[in-house]
Amino acid sequence: IDPINQKIYWTARCCGIRRADLNGTNEEVVAKGEFASGVAVLDEQVYWADWMRGQILRHNVKTGREDVIVTGLASPVDVALDSHQIFWSDVGVGRVQRASLEGDDVQFLNMSWLVMNTYGMAVDSDLGKLYMADYVKTGKFTGKSTDYSGRIRRANLDGTGAEDLVSERGMSMPYGVAVDAERNQ
């Protein structure tokens, strides 16, 4: 959500990066992103992951300029931002990484060994925390939701201090997480 311009953004496999007014009117395509996954907005910049091409991209909604800022990833599926960094999960290799908003200084977060399938991320800049929706396989595959154990994880922005906040076998496969920093929730 872009509260300044009163827009909501989303990715759609058929249609790239899209946005509309908060009331659902004025829907439009922002960028083509055929394999877009995850989207985050900061000022006039829209960031997303391209899971097929292994890239993190940025699009300026004012100028229309689009840049690939990170390449060489296996299968990035989500992004989250703070004021000077972008974070993403790469499920192709089971890890979380970060870089500057220009794509420089790519780093693996040292909690990567704990991450299996992170499909939702959010940053709380005030507390310096990264929240992740994640799941792990629990054993033999039976085709039931109990084959996976879902969890909501939290770590410092450098990856230290990783902990499970919620971990439930019945949660199965969580795919999103959000933070309400104003209400500390």
PDB file of C-alpha atoms in Angstrom:
ATOM      1  CA  ILE A   1       0.000   0.000   0.000  1.00  0.00           C
ATOM      2  CA  ASP A   2       1.185   3.484  -0.888  1.00  0.00           C
ATOM      3  CA  PRO A   3      -0.526   5.729   1.689  1.00  0.00           C
ATOM      4  CA  ILE A   4       0.925   8.941   0.232  1.00  0.00           C
ATOM      5  CA  ASN A   5      -0.589   8.419  -3.225  1.00  0.00           C
ATOM      6  CA  GLN A   6      -3.530   6.366  -1.881  1.00  0.00           C
ATOM      7  CA  LYS A   7      -2.764   3.301  -4.046  1.00  0.00           C
ATOM      8  CA  ILE A   8      -2.689  -0.440  -3.553  1.00  0.00           C
ATOM      9  CA  TYR A   9      -0.232  -2.531  -5.600  1.00  0.00           C
ATOM     10  CA  TRP A  10      -0.254  -6.235  -6.432  1.00  0.00           C
ATOM     11  CA  THR A  11       1.308  -8.779  -8.741  1.00  0.00           C
ATOM     12  CA  ALA A  12      -0.692 -10.902 -11.147  1.00  0.00           C
ATOM     13  CA  ARG A  13       0.892 -13.714 -13.131  1.00  0.00           C
ATOM     14  CA  CYS A  14      -1.069 -12.801 -16.217  1.00  0.00           C
ATOM     15  CA  CYS A  15      -0.681  -9.093 -15.984  1.00  0.00           C
ATOM     16  CA  GLY A  16       2.482  -7.956 -14.177  1.00  0.00           C
ATOM     17  CA  ILE A  17       2.532  -5.243 -11.535  1.00  0.00           C
ATOM     18  CA  ARG A  18      -0.808  -3.507 -11.147  1.00  0.00           C
ATOM     19  CA  ARG A  19      -2.233  -0.767  -8.963  1.00  0.00           C
ATOM     20  CA  ALA A  20      -5.526   0.927  -8.185  1.00  0.00           C
ATOM     21  CA  ASP A  21      -6.886   3.590  -5.890  1.00  0.00           C
ATOM     22  CA  LEU A  22      -7.607   2.328  -2.369  1.00  0.00           C
ATOM     23  CA  ASN A  23     -11.309   2.124  -3.258  1.00  0.00           C
ATOM     24  CA  GLY A  24     -10.534  -0.173  -6.224  1.00  0.00           C
ATOM     25  CA  THR A  25     -11.057   2.359  -9.003  1.00  0.00           C
ATOM     26  CA  ASN A  26      -8.535   3.459 -11.642  1.00  0.00           C
ATOM     27  CA  GLU A  27      -6.851   0.062 -12.013  1.00  0.00           C
ATOM     28  CA  GLU A  28      -3.772   0.149 -14.235  1.00  0.00           C
ATOM     29  CA  VAL A  29      -0.650  -1.790 -15.221  1.00  0.00           C
ATOM     30  CA  VAL A  30       2.505  -0.294 -13.707  1.00  0.00           C
ATOM     31  CA  ALA A  31       5.073  -2.715 -15.175  1.00  0.00           C
ATOM     32  CA  LYS A  32       4.926  -5.852 -17.311  1.00  0.00           C
ATOM     33  CA  GLY A  33       6.671  -8.314 -14.925  1.00  0.00           C
ATOM     34  CA  GLU A  34       5.275 -11.612 -16.306  1.00  0.00           C
ATOM     35  CA  PHE A  35       6.860 -13.646 -13.481  1.00  0.00           C
ATOM     36  CA  ALA A  36       6.465 -11.018 -10.757  1.00  0.00           C
ATOM     37  CA  SER A  37       6.141 -12.207  -7.198  1.00  0.00           C
ATOM     38  CA  GLY A  38       5.963  -9.988  -4.141  1.00  0.00           C
ATOM     39  CA  VAL A  39       5.736  -6.235  -4.406  1.00  0.00           C
ATOM     40  CA  ALA A  40       6.796  -3.337  -2.174  1.00  0.00           C
ATOM     41  CA  VAL A  41       6.539   0.424  -2.639  1.00  0.00           C
ATOM     42  CA  LEU A  42       8.742   3.220  -1.326  1.00  0.00           C
ATOM     43  CA  ASP A  43       8.047   6.759  -2.489  1.00  0.00           C
ATOM     44  CA  GLU A  44       7.755   6.577  -6.310  1.00  0.00           C
ATOM     45  CA  GLN A  45       9.654   3.278  -6.606  1.00  0.00           C
ATOM     46  CA  VAL A  46       7.990  -0.128  -6.931  1.00  0.00           C
ATOM     47  CA  TYR A  47      10.144  -3.205  -6.223  1.00  0.00           C
ATOM     48  CA  TRP A  48       9.400  -6.855  -6.988  1.00  0.00           C
ATOM     49  CA  ALA A  49      10.969 -10.265  -7.472  1.00  0.00           C
ATOM     50  CA  ASP A  50      10.981 -12.123 -10.798  1.00  0.00           C
ATOM     51  CA  TRP A  51      10.972 -15.763  -9.719  1.00  0.00           C
ATOM     52  CA  MET A  52      11.574 -17.191 -13.198  1.00  0.00           C
ATOM     53  CA  ARG A  53      14.524 -14.993 -14.199  1.00  0.00           C
ATOM     54  CA  GLY A  54      16.043 -14.818 -10.700  1.00  0.00           C
ATOM     55  CA  GLN A  55      15.990 -11.031 -10.457  1.00  0.00           C
ATOM     56  CA  ILE A  56      14.924  -8.158  -8.228  1.00  0.00           C
ATOM     57  CA  LEU A  57      13.538  -5.193 -10.170  1.00  0.00           C
ATOM     58  CA  ARG A  58      12.593  -1.575  -9.543  1.00  0.00           C
ATOM     59  CA  HIS A  59      10.198   0.647 -11.499  1.00  0.00           C
ATOM     60  CA  ASN A  60       9.827   4.403 -11.086  1.00  0.00           C
ATOM     61  CA  VAL A  61       6.114   5.201 -11.460  1.00  0.00           C
ATOM     62  CA  LYS A  62       6.794   8.857 -12.346  1.00  0.00           C
ATOM     63  CA  THR A  63       9.428   8.352 -15.068  1.00  0.00           C
ATOM     64  CA  GLY A  64       8.575   4.809 -16.199  1.00  0.00           C
ATOM     65  CA  ARG A  65      12.228   3.793 -15.839  1.00  0.00           C
ATOM     66  CA  GLU A  66      12.688   0.138 -14.940  1.00  0.00           C
ATOM     67  CA  ASP A  67      15.935  -1.323 -13.595  1.00  0.00           C
ATOM     68  CA  VAL A  68      17.085  -4.806 -12.742  1.00  0.00           C
ATOM     69  CA  ILE A  69      18.929  -4.228  -9.467  1.00  0.00           C
ATOM     70  CA  VAL A  70      19.913  -7.807  -8.477  1.00  0.00           C
ATOM     71  CA  THR A  71      20.556 -10.790 -10.767  1.00  0.00           C
ATOM     72  CA  GLY A  72      21.770 -14.371 -10.429  1.00  0.00           C
ATOM     73  CA  LEU A  73      19.179 -15.543  -7.907  1.00  0.00           C
ATOM     74  CA  ALA A  74      17.602 -19.004  -8.003  1.00  0.00           C
ATOM     75  CA  SER A  75      13.916 -18.243  -7.385  1.00  0.00           C
ATOM     76  CA  PRO A  76      13.113 -15.079  -5.414  1.00  0.00           C
ATOM     77  CA  VAL A  77       9.462 -14.898  -4.401  1.00  0.00           C
ATOM     78  CA  ASP A  78       8.919 -11.975  -2.061  1.00  0.00           C
ATOM     79  CA  VAL A  79      10.361  -8.568  -1.177  1.00  0.00           C
ATOM     80  CA  ALA A  80      10.200  -6.191   1.777  1.00  0.00           C
ATOM     81  CA  LEU A  81      11.703  -2.727   2.260  1.00  0.00           C
ATOM     82  CA  ASP A  82      12.934  -0.355   4.858  1.00  0.00           C
ATOM     83  CA  SER A  83      14.154   3.153   4.028  1.00  0.00           C
ATOM     84  CA  HIS A  84      17.548   2.019   2.692  1.00  0.00           C
ATOM     85  CA  GLN A  85      17.454  -1.772   2.131  1.00  0.00           C
ATOM     86  CA  ILE A  86      15.521  -4.376   0.209  1.00  0.00           C
ATOM     87  CA  PHE A  87      15.058  -7.887   1.579  1.00  0.00           C
ATOM     88  CA  TRP A  88      13.956 -10.942  -0.393  1.00  0.00           C
ATOM     89  CA  SER A  89      13.423 -14.648   0.062  1.00  0.00           C
ATOM     90  CA  ASP A  90      14.983 -17.006  -2.464  1.00  0.00           C
ATOM     91  CA  VAL A  91      13.131 -20.305  -2.129  1.00  0.00           C
ATOM     92  CA  GLY A  92      15.301 -21.832  -4.845  1.00  0.00           C
ATOM     93  CA  VAL A  93      18.131 -22.021  -2.311  1.00  0.00           C
ATOM     94  CA  GLY A  94      16.168 -21.605   0.948  1.00  0.00           C
ATOM     95  CA  ARG A  95      17.610 -18.336   2.177  1.00  0.00           C
ATOM     96  CA  VAL A  96      16.880 -14.681   2.833  1.00  0.00           C
ATOM     97  CA  GLN A  97      19.087 -11.921   1.464  1.00  0.00           C
ATOM     98  CA  ARG A  98      19.295  -8.135   1.488  1.00  0.00           C
ATOM     99  CA  ALA A  99      20.922  -5.329  -0.488  1.00  0.00           C
ATOM    100  CA  SER A 100      20.872  -1.568  -0.744  1.00  0.00           C
ATOM    101  CA  LEU A 101      17.929  -0.100  -2.665  1.00  0.00           C
ATOM    102  CA  GLU A 102      20.306   0.243  -5.623  1.00  0.00           C
ATOM    103  CA  GLY A 103      21.080  -3.502  -5.483  1.00  0.00           C
ATOM    104  CA  ASP A 104      24.605  -3.060  -4.131  1.00  0.00           C
ATOM    105  CA  ASP A 105      26.159  -4.918  -1.196  1.00  0.00           C
ATOM    106  CA  VAL A 106      24.114  -8.142  -1.497  1.00  0.00           C
ATOM    107  CA  GLN A 107      24.306 -10.094   1.755  1.00  0.00           C
ATOM    108  CA  PHE A 108      23.012 -13.439   2.990  1.00  0.00           C
ATOM    109  CA  LEU A 109      21.361 -13.101   6.361  1.00  0.00           C
ATOM    110  CA  ASN A 110      22.985 -15.427   8.856  1.00  0.00           C
ATOM    111  CA  MET A 111      19.698 -17.023   9.879  1.00  0.00           C
ATOM    112  CA  SER A 112      19.410 -18.649   6.448  1.00  0.00           C
ATOM    113  CA  TRP A 113      19.965 -22.138   7.803  1.00  0.00           C
ATOM    114  CA  LEU A 114      16.655 -21.761   9.647  1.00  0.00           C
ATOM    115  CA  VAL A 115      14.666 -20.697   6.591  1.00  0.00           C
ATOM    116  CA  MET A 116      13.000 -23.269   4.388  1.00  0.00           C
ATOM    117  CA  ASN A 117      10.170 -21.734   2.338  1.00  0.00           C
ATOM    118  CA  THR A 118       9.614 -18.056   3.070  1.00  0.00           C
ATOM    119  CA  TYR A 119       6.708 -16.670   1.031  1.00  0.00           C
ATOM    120  CA  GLY A 120       5.811 -13.576   3.017  1.00  0.00           C
ATOM    121  CA  MET A 121       7.976 -10.808   4.464  1.00  0.00           C
ATOM    122  CA  ALA A 122       7.496  -7.494   6.254  1.00  0.00           C
ATOM    123  CA  VAL A 123       9.885  -5.010   7.874  1.00  0.00           C
ATOM    124  CA  ASP A 124       9.317  -3.062  11.064  1.00  0.00           C
ATOM    125  CA  SER A 125      11.928  -0.315  10.687  1.00  0.00           C
ATOM    126  CA  ASP A 126      11.165   1.217  14.088  1.00  0.00           C
ATOM    127  CA  LEU A 127      12.039  -2.000  15.903  1.00  0.00           C
ATOM    128  CA  GLY A 128      14.655  -3.105  13.352  1.00  0.00           C
ATOM    129  CA  LYS A 129      12.901  -6.430  12.723  1.00  0.00           C
ATOM    130  CA  LEU A 130      12.165  -8.603   9.699  1.00  0.00           C
ATOM    131  CA  TYR A 131       9.059 -10.819   9.910  1.00  0.00           C
ATOM    132  CA  MET A 132       8.623 -13.874   7.696  1.00  0.00           C
ATOM    133  CA  ALA A 133       5.882 -16.398   6.945  1.00  0.00           C
ATOM    134  CA  ASP A 134       7.658 -19.708   6.469  1.00  0.00           C
ATOM    135  CA  TYR A 135       7.035 -23.445   6.473  1.00  0.00           C
ATOM    136  CA  VAL A 136       9.006 -26.676   6.707  1.00  0.00           C
ATOM    137  CA  LYS A 137       8.233 -30.233   5.674  1.00  0.00           C
ATOM    138  CA  THR A 138       7.308 -32.344   8.704  1.00  0.00           C
ATOM    139  CA  GLY A 139       8.056 -35.813   7.369  1.00  0.00           C
ATOM    140  CA  LYS A 140       6.753 -38.208   4.765  1.00  0.00           C
ATOM    141  CA  PHE A 141       4.566 -36.583   2.100  1.00  0.00           C
ATOM    142  CA  THR A 142       0.947 -37.731   2.407  1.00  0.00           C
ATOM    143  CA  GLY A 143      -0.807 -34.966   0.466  1.00  0.00           C
ATOM    144  CA  LYS A 144      -2.385 -33.527   3.616  1.00  0.00           C
ATOM    145  CA  SER A 145      -2.003 -30.045   5.079  1.00  0.00           C
ATOM    146  CA  THR A 146      -0.212 -31.579   8.067  1.00  0.00           C
ATOM    147  CA  ASP A 147       2.737 -32.478   5.804  1.00  0.00           C
ATOM    148  CA  TYR A 148       4.043 -28.985   6.537  1.00  0.00           C
ATOM    149  CA  SER A 149       4.466 -26.967   9.675  1.00  0.00           C
ATOM    150  CA  GLY A 150       3.876 -23.247   9.266  1.00  0.00           C
ATOM    151  CA  ARG A 151       5.610 -20.604  11.291  1.00  0.00           C
ATOM    152  CA  ILE A 152       5.896 -16.876  11.644  1.00  0.00           C
ATOM    153  CA  ARG A 153       9.513 -15.906  12.266  1.00  0.00           C
ATOM    154  CA  ARG A 154      11.190 -12.704  13.368  1.00  0.00           C
ATOM    155  CA  ALA A 155      14.837 -11.639  13.173  1.00  0.00           C
ATOM    156  CA  ASN A 156      16.913  -8.502  13.440  1.00  0.00           C
ATOM    157  CA  LEU A 157      17.517  -6.809  10.079  1.00  0.00           C
ATOM    158  CA  ASP A 158      20.999  -8.349   9.939  1.00  0.00           C
ATOM    159  CA  GLY A 159      19.536 -11.829  10.462  1.00  0.00           C
ATOM    160  CA  THR A 160      20.654 -12.264  14.065  1.00  0.00           C
ATOM    161  CA  GLY A 161      18.258 -13.126  16.848  1.00  0.00           C
ATOM    162  CA  ALA A 162      15.971 -15.247  14.666  1.00  0.00           C
ATOM    163  CA  GLU A 163      13.060 -16.738  16.563  1.00  0.00           C
ATOM    164  CA  ASP A 164       9.727 -18.416  15.972  1.00  0.00           C
ATOM    165  CA  LEU A 165       6.828 -16.241  17.108  1.00  0.00           C
ATOM    166  CA  VAL A 166       4.153 -18.723  16.033  1.00  0.00           C
ATOM    167  CA  SER A 167       4.756 -22.332  15.013  1.00  0.00           C
ATOM    168  CA  GLU A 168       1.883 -24.676  14.320  1.00  0.00           C
ATOM    169  CA  ARG A 169       1.712 -27.986  12.513  1.00  0.00           C
ATOM    170  CA  GLY A 170      -1.885 -27.261  11.431  1.00  0.00           C
ATOM    171  CA  MET A 171      -0.953 -23.834   9.998  1.00  0.00           C
ATOM    172  CA  SER A 172       0.456 -25.710   6.991  1.00  0.00           C
ATOM    173  CA  MET A 173       1.792 -23.156   4.474  1.00  0.00           C
ATOM    174  CA  PRO A 174       1.440 -19.459   5.398  1.00  0.00           C
ATOM    175  CA  TYR A 175       1.955 -17.120   2.430  1.00  0.00           C
ATOM    176  CA  GLY A 176       1.878 -13.610   3.826  1.00  0.00           C
ATOM    177  CA  VAL A 177       2.651 -11.418   6.789  1.00  0.00           C
ATOM    178  CA  ALA A 178       2.137  -7.730   7.576  1.00  0.00           C
ATOM    179  CA  VAL A 179       3.254  -5.406  10.356  1.00  0.00           C
ATOM    180  CA  ASP A 180       1.287  -2.532  11.849  1.00  0.00           C
ATOM    181  CA  ALA A 181       4.174  -0.463  13.260  1.00  0.00           C
ATOM    182  CA  GLU A 182       1.889   2.314  14.506  1.00  0.00           C
ATOM    183  CA  ARG A 183       0.090  -0.093  16.830  1.00  0.00           C
ATOM    184  CA  ASN A 184       3.176  -2.279  17.483  1.00  0.00           C
ATOM    185  CA  GLN A 185       1.366  -5.337  16.041  1.00  0.00           C
TER     186      GLN A 185
END
